[in-house]
Short mmCIF file of C-alpha atoms in Angstrom, two decimals:
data_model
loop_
_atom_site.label_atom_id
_atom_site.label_comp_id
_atom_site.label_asym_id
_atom_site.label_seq_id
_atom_site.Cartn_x
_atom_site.Cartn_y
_atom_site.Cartn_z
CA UNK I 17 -1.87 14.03 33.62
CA UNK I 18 -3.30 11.14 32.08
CA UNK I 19 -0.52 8.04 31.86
CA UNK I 20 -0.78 4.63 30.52
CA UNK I 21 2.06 1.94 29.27
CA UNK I 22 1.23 2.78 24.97
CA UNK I 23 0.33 6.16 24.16
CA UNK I 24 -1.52 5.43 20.52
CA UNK I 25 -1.58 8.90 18.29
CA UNK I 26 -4.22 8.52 15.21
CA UNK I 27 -7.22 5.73 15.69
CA UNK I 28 -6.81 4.85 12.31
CA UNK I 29 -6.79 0.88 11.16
CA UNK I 30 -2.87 1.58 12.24
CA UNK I 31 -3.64 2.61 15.60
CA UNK I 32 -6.85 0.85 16.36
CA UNK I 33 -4.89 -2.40 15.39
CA UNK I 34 -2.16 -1.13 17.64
CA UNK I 35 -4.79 -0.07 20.48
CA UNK I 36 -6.63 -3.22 20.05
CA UNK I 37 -3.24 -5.79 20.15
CA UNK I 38 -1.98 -4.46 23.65
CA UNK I 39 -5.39 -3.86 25.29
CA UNK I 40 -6.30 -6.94 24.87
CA UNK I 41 -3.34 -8.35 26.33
CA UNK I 42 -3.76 -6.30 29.57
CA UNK I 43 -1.92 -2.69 28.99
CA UNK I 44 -3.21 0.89 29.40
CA UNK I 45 -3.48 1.92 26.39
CA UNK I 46 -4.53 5.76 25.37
CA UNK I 47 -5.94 6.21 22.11
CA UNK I 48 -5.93 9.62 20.86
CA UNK I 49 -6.87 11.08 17.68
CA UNK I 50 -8.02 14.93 16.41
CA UNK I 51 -10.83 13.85 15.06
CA UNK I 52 -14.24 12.24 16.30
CA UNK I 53 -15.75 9.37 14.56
CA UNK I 54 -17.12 8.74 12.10
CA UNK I 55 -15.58 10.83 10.07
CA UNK I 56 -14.52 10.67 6.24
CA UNK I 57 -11.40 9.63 5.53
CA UNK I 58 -9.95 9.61 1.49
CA UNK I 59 -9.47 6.24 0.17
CA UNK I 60 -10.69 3.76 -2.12
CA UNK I 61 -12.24 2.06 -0.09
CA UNK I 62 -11.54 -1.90 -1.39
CA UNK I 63 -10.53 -4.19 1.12
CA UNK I 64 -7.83 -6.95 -0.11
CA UNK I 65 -7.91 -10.54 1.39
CA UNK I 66 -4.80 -9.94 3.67
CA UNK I 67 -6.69 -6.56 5.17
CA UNK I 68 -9.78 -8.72 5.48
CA UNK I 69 -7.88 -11.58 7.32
CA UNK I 70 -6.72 -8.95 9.80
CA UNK I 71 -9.78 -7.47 10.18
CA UNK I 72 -11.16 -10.86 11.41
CA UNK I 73 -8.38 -11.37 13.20
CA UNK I 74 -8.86 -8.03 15.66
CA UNK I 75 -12.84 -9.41 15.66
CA UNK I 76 -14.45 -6.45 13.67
CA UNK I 77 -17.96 -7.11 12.97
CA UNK I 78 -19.00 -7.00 9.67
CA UNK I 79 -22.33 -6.30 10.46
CA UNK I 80 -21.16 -2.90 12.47
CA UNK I 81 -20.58 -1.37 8.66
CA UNK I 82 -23.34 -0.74 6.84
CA UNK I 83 -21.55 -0.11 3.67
CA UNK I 84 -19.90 -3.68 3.71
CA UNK I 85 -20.23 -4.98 0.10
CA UNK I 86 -18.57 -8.68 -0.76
CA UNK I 87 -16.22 -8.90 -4.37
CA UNK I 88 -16.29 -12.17 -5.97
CA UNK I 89 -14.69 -10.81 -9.72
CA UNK I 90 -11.99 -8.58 -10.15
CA UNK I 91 -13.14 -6.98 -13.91
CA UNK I 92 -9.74 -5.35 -15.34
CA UNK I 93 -9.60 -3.59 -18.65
CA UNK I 94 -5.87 -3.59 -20.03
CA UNK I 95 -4.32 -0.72 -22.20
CA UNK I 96 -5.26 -1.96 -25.54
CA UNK I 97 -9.18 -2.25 -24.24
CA UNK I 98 -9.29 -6.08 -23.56
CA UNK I 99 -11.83 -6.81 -20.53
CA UNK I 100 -10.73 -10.35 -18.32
CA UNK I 101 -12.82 -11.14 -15.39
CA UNK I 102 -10.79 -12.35 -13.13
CA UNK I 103 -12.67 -14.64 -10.24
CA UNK I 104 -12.11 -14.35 -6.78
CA UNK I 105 -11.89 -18.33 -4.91
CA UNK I 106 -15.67 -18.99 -4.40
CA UNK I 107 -16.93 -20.95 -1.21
CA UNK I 108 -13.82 -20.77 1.01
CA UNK I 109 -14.59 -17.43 2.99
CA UNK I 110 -14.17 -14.03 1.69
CA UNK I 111 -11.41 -12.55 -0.39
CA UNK I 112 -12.43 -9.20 -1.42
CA UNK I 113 -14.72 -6.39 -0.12
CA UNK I 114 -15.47 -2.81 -0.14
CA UNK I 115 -16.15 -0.56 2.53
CA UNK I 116 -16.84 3.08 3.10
CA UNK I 117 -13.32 4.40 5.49
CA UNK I 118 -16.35 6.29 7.44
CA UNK I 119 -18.00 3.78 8.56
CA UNK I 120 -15.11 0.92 8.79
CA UNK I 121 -12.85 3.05 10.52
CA UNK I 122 -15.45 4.11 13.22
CA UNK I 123 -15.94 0.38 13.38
CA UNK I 124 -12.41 -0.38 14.60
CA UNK I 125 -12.43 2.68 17.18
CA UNK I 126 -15.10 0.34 18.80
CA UNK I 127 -13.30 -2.56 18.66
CA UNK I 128 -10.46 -0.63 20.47
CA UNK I 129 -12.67 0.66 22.75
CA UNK I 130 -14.43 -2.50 24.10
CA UNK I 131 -10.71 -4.27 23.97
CA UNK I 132 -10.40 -1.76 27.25
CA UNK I 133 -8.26 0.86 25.51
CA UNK I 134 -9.01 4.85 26.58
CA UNK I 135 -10.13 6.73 23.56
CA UNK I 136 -10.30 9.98 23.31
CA UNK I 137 -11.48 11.71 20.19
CA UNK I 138 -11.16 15.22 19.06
CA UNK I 139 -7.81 16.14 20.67
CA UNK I 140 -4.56 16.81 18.70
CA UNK I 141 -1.26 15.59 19.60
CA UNK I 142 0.60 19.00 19.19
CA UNK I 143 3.88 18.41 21.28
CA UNK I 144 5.89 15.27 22.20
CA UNK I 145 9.15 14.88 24.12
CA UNK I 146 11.37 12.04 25.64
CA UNK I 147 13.59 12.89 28.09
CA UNK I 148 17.08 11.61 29.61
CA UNK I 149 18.56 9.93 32.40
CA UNK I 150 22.14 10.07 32.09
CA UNK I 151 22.59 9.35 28.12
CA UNK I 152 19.71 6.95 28.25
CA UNK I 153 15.70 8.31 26.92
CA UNK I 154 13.78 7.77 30.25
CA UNK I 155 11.30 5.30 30.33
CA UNK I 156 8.96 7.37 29.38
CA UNK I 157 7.53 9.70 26.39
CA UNK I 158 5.85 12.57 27.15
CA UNK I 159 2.73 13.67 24.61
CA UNK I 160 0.98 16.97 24.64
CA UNK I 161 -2.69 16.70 23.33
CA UNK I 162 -5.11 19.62 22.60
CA UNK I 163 -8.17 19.40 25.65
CA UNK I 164 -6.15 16.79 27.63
CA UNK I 165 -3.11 18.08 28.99
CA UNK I 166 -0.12 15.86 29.03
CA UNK I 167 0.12 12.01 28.66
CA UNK I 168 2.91 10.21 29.89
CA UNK I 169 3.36 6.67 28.40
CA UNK I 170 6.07 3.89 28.51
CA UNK I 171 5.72 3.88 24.82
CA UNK I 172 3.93 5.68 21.68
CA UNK I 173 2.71 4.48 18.45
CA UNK I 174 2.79 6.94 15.50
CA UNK I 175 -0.35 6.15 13.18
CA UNK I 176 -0.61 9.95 12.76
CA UNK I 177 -0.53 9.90 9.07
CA UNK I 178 1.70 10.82 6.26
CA UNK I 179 2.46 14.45 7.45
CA UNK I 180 2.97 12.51 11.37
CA UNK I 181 2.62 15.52 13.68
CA UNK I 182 4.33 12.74 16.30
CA UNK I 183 7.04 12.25 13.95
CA UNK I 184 7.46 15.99 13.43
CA UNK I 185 7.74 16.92 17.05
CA UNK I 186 10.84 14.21 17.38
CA UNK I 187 13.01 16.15 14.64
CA UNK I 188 12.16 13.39 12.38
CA UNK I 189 9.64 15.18 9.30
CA UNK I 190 11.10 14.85 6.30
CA UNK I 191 13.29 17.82 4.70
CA UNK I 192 12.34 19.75 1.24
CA UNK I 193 8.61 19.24 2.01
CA UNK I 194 7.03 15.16 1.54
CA UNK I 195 4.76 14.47 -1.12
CA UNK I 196 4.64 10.90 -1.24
CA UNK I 197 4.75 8.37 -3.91
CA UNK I 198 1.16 8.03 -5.33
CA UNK I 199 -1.41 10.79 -5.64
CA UNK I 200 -5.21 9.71 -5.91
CA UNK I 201 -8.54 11.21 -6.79
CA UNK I 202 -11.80 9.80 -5.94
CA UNK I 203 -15.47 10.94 -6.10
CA UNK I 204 -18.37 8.60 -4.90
CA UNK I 205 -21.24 8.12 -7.41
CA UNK I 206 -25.64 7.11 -6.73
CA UNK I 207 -27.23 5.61 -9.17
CA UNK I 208 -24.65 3.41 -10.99
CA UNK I 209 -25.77 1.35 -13.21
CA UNK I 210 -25.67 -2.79 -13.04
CA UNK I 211 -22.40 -3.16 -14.61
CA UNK I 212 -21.45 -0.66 -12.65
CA UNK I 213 -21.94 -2.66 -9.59
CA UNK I 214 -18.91 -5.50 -10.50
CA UNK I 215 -15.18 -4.30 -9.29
CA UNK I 216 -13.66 -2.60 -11.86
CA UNK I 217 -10.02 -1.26 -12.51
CA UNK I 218 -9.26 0.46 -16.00
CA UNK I 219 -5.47 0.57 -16.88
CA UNK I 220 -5.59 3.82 -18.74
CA UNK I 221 -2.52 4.41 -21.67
CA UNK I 222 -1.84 7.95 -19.78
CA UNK I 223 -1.99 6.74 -16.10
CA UNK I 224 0.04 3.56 -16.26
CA UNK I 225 1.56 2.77 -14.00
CA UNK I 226 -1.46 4.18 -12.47
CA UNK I 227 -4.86 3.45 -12.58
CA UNK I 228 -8.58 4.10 -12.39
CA UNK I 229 -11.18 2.23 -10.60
CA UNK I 230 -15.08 1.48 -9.87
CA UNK I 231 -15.42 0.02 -7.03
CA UNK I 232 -19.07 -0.95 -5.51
CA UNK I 233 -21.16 0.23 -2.62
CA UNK I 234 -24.54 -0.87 -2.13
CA UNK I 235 -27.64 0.36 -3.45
CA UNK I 236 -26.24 1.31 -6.48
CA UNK I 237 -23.69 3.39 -5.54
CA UNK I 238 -19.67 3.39 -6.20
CA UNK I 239 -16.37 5.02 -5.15
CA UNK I 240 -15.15 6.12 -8.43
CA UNK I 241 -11.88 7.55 -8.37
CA UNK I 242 -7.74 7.27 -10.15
CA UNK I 243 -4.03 7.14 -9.16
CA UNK I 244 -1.16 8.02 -10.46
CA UNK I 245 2.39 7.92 -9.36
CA UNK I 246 4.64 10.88 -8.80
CA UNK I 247 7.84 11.24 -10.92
CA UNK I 248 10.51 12.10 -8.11
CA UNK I 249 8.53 13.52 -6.18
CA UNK I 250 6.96 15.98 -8.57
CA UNK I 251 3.32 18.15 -8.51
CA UNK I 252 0.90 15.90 -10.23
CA UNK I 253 -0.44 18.84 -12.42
CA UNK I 254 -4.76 19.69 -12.73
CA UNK I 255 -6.06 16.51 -10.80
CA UNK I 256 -9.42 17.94 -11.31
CA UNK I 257 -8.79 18.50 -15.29
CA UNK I 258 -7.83 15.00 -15.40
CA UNK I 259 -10.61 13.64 -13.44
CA UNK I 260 -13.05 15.00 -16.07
CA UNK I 261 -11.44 13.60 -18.97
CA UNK I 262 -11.02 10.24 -17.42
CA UNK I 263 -14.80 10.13 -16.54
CA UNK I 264 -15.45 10.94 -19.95
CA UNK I 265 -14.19 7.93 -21.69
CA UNK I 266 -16.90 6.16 -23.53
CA UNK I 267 -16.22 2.36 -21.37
CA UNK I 268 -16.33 4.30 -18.00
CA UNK I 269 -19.68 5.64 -18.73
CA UNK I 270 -20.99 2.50 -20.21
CA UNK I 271 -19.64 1.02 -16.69
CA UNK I 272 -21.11 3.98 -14.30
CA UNK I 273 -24.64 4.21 -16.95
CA UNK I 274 -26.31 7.70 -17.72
CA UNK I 275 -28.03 7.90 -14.20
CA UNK I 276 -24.88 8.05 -12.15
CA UNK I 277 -24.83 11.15 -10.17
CA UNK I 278 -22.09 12.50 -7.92
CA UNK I 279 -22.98 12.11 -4.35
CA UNK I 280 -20.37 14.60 -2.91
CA UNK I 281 -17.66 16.53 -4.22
CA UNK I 282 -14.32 14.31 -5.45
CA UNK I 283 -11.74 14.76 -2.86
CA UNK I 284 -7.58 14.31 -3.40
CA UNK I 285 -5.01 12.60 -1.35
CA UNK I 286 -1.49 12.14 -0.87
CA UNK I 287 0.17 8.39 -0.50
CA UNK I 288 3.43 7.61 0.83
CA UNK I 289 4.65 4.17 -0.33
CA UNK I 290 8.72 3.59 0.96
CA UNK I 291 8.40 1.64 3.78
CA UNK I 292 12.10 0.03 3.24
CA UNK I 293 13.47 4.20 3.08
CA UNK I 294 11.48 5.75 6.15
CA UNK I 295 12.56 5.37 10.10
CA UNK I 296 10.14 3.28 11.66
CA UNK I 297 11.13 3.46 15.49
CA UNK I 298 12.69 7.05 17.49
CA UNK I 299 13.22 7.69 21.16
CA UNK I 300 15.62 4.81 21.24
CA UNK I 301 12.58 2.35 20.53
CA UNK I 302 10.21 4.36 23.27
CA UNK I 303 8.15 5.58 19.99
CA UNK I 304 7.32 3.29 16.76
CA UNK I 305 5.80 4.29 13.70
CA UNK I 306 3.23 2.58 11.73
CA UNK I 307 0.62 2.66 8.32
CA UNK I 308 1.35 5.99 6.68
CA UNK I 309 3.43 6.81 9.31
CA UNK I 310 5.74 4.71 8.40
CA UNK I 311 5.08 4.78 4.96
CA UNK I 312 3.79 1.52 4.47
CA UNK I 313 1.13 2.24 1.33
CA UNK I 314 1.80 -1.07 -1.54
CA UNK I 315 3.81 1.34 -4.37
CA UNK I 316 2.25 -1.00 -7.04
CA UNK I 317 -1.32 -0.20 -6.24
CA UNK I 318 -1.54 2.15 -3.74
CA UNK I 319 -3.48 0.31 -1.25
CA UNK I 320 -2.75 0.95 2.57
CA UNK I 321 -5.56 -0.42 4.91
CA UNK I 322 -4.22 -4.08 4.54
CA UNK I 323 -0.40 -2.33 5.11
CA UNK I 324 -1.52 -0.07 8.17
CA UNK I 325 -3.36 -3.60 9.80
CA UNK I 326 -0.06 -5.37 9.20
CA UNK I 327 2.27 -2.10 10.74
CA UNK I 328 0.14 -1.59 13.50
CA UNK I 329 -0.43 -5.26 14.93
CA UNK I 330 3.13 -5.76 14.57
CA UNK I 331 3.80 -2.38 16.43
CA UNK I 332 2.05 -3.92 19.17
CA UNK I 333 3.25 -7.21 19.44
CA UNK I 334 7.29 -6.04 19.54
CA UNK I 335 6.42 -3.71 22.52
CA UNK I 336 4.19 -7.24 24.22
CA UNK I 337 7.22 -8.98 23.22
CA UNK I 338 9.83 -6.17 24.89
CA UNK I 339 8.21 -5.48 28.15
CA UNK I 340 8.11 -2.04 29.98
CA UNK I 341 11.96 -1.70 30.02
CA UNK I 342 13.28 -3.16 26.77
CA UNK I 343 12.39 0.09 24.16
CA UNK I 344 15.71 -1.39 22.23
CA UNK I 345 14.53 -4.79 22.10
CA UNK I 346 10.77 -4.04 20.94
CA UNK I 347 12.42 -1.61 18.58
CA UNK I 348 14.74 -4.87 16.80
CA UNK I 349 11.95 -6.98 17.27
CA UNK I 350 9.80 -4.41 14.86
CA UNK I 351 12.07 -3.67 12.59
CA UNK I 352 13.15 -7.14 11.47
CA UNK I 353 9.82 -8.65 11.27
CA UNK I 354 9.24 -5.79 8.86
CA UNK I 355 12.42 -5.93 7.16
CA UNK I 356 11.81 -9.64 6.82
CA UNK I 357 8.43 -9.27 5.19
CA UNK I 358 7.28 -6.50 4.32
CA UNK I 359 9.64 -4.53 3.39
CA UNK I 360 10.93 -7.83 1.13
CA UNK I 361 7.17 -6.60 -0.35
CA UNK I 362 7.19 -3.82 -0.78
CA UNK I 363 10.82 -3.84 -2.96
CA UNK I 364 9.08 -6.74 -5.02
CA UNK I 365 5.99 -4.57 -5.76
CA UNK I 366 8.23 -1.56 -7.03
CA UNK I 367 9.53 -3.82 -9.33
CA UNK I 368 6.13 -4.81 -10.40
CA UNK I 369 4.96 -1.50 -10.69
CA UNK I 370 7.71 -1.28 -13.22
CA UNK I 371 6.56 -3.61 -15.12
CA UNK I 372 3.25 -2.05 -15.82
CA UNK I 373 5.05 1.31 -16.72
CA UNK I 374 4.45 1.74 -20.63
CA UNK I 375 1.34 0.41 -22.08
CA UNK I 376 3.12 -2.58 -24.30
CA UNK I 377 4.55 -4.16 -21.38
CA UNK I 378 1.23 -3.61 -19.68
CA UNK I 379 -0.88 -5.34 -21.90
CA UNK I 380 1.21 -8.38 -22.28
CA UNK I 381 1.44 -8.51 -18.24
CA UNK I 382 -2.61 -8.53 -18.35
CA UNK I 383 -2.55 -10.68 -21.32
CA UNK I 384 -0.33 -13.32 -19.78
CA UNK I 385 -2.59 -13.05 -16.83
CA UNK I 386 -5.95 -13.76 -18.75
CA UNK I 387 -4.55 -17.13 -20.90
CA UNK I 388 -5.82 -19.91 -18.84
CA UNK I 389 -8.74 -20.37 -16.36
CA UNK I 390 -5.64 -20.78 -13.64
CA UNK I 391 -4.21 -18.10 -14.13
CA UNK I 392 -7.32 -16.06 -13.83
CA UNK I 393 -7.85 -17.45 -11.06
CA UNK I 394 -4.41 -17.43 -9.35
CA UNK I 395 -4.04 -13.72 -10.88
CA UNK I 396 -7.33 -12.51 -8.87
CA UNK I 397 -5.87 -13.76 -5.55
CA UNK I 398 -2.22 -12.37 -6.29
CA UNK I 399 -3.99 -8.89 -7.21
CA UNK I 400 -6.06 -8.87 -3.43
CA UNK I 401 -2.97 -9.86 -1.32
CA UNK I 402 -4.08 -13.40 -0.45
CA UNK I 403 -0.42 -13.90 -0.08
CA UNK I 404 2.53 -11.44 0.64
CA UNK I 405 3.90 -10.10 -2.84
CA UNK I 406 7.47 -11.31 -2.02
CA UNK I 407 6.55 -14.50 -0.28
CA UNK I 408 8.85 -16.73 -2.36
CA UNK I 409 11.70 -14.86 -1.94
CA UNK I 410 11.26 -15.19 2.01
CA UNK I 411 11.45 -18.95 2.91
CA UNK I 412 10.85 -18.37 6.64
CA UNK I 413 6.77 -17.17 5.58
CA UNK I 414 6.50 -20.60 3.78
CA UNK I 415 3.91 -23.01 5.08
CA UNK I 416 2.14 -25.83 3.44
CA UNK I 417 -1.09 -23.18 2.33
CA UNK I 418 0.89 -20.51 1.99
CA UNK I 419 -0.06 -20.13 -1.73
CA UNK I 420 -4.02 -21.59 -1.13
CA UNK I 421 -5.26 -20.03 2.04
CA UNK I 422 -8.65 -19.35 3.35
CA UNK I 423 -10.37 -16.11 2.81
CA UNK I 424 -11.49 -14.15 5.56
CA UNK I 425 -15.01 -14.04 7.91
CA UNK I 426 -15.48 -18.11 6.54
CA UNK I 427 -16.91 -19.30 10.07
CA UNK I 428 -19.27 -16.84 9.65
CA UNK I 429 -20.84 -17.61 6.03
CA UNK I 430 -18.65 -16.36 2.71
CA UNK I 431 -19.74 -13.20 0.29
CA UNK I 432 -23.17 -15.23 -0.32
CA UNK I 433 -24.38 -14.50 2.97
CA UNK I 434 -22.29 -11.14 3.98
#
């Protein structure tokens, strides 16, 4: 039996975050995930300046993912077919990047791994169970993993995913069958031509409040892909029908060029986005939940590595904070710093998303956002998460550059020398 104070289940960003937070700071920590890296993971691969911060933050190297590519413009094409470039804050670190999930996550198991945690890849959690002691959960969880046998932890983290096979084997998967909020669609592209190599993001009439998106790799290539949001819940209808008649549109070609060639098959995914409506701790705070776990996607834009960073760090600071015999206490301490940020975010962003809905209110929101040079500007940064979406309704995140920080990796040279 392998035993360790924070069993971690899923080395995604979530988990690796996790993994990386309490190894650091002297625990046992056993990471454990079904697959081996690298492997492919469905995404769009853009990285917003609040993912990049915590990136830095957990010391990934840049230079340990080949696919890192810098953004400096943000190129947005509104419903009615106006283009804005919108400019990312030059000179002060970086704000905006892509990344291919292959290669970035694999980069973060490492970063886990030489923090001192115990990773072991290629072994499914299948079973988990906390037991009693009187009509208290022992101090202990229990996990069964595929290859390994039993672990026996003081505490787990869930960054098992949407469909959480941890989450399932507490009771807690959601009845009637989850779907999540968002559905996307992506397909990486060779050979894209030079336009095709700025940031792009098309607000389409028929996707709103959805979108589709270019987004840049090196060497000419580009993750290419769309997302739409579910009505309650529903089936999303012929993705791949939809796909073809969104890559057919005359300013996406002139965008991708005539020599852009698929470079694998396009590839769907689920993405659950109700972070303030999903239980983020069980086990009477011995297990907490975190990224899509804990359903912690941005339901205005879909994003999630940024969100599953935030979850995961905070994960492991509550049970730092708790000690060994305080599951209660780390589970308060997680919750409200959530509930007092993110969450906050995540209610202003539905609104948002609202907003962009219907095609006239979309293209005056763009339109407003294009009028001045500011607002360009200021637009760019609110787009990439350089600060929290609800920030001004929470007082206690104010600080002096709350509204002008620094990008990300700036010590190190900004997108000119990435």
């Amino acid at each position: 039996m392998l035993t360790a104070d924070v069993a971690v289940v899923g080395a995604g960003p979530a988990g690796a975050a996790a993994a990386t937070v309490l190894a650091r700071a002297g625990r046992r920590v056993v990471l454990v995930d079904r697959a081996s890296f690298p492997r492919d993971k469905c995404c769009g691969d853009g990285l917003t300046t609040g993912a990049l911060r915590r990136l830095e933050a957990l010391g990934l190297d840049r230079g340990a993912v080949a696919s890192w590519q810098p953004i400096e413009d943000v190129w947005v094409r509104s419903p009615s077919g106006r283009e804005v470039a919108f400019p990312l804050p030059r000179h002060r670190g970086l704000y905006g990047a892509v990344a291919r999930r292959e290669e970035l996550d694999a980069a973060l198991v490492s970063v886990a791994r030489a923090a001192g945690a115990e990773v072991f890849e290629g072994h499914a959690v299948t079973d988990a169970r906390v037991g009693t002691l009187g009509l208290r959960p022992a101090p202990w969880v229990t996990l069964h993993a595929e290859g390994l046998g039993e672990i026996r932890a003081r505490y787990a983290i869930g960054a098992d995913g949407m469909w959480s096979p941890l989450r399932k084997a507490l009771g807690l998967a959601d009845a009637g069958g989850y779907l999540g909020e968002w559905h996307a669609f992506r397909q990486y592209f060779a050979g894209v031509a030079a336009a095709g190599r700025r940031l792009w993001v098309w607000f389409e009439p028929d996707l709103l409040p959805g979108y589709a998106w270019s987004f840049p790799l090196p060497d000419g290539h580009a993750n290419v892909g769309f997302g739409i949001l579910r009505a309650r819940g529903s089936p999303t209808g012929d993705m791949a029908e939809r796909w073809k008649r969104v890559l057919a549109r005359p300013h996406i070609q002139a965008v991708l060029g005539p020599g852009a060639t698929p470079e694998a098959a396009h590839r769907a995914w689920p993405i659950p986005a109700r972070l303030g409506r999903s239980t983020l701790t069980a086990a009477g705070g011995r297990v907490l939940f975190a990224g899509d776990a804990a359903r912690a996607a941005d339901p205005m834009t879909g994003e999630g590595i940024g969100q599953a960073l935030e979850t995961g760090m905070a994960a492991g600071r509550a049970i730092l904070g708790a000690g060994a015999t305080a599951p209660r206490r780390a589970a308060r301490a997680y919750e409200q710093v959530l509930r007092r940020g993110m969450v906050l975010d995540d209610r202003m962003a539905r609104l948002l998303a609202r907003a962009l809905a219907h095609p006239a209110e979309a293209k005056l929101a763009l339109g407003l956002a294009g009028s001045s040079d500011w607002v360009r500007r200021n637009f760019a940064r609110w787009l990439f998460e350089d600060y929290p979406r609800g920030v001004l309704l929470t007082p206690g995140r104010w600080h002096r550059h709350v509204l002008a920080g620094p990008g990300a990796f700036r010590h190190r040279g900004g997108p000119a020398s990435a």
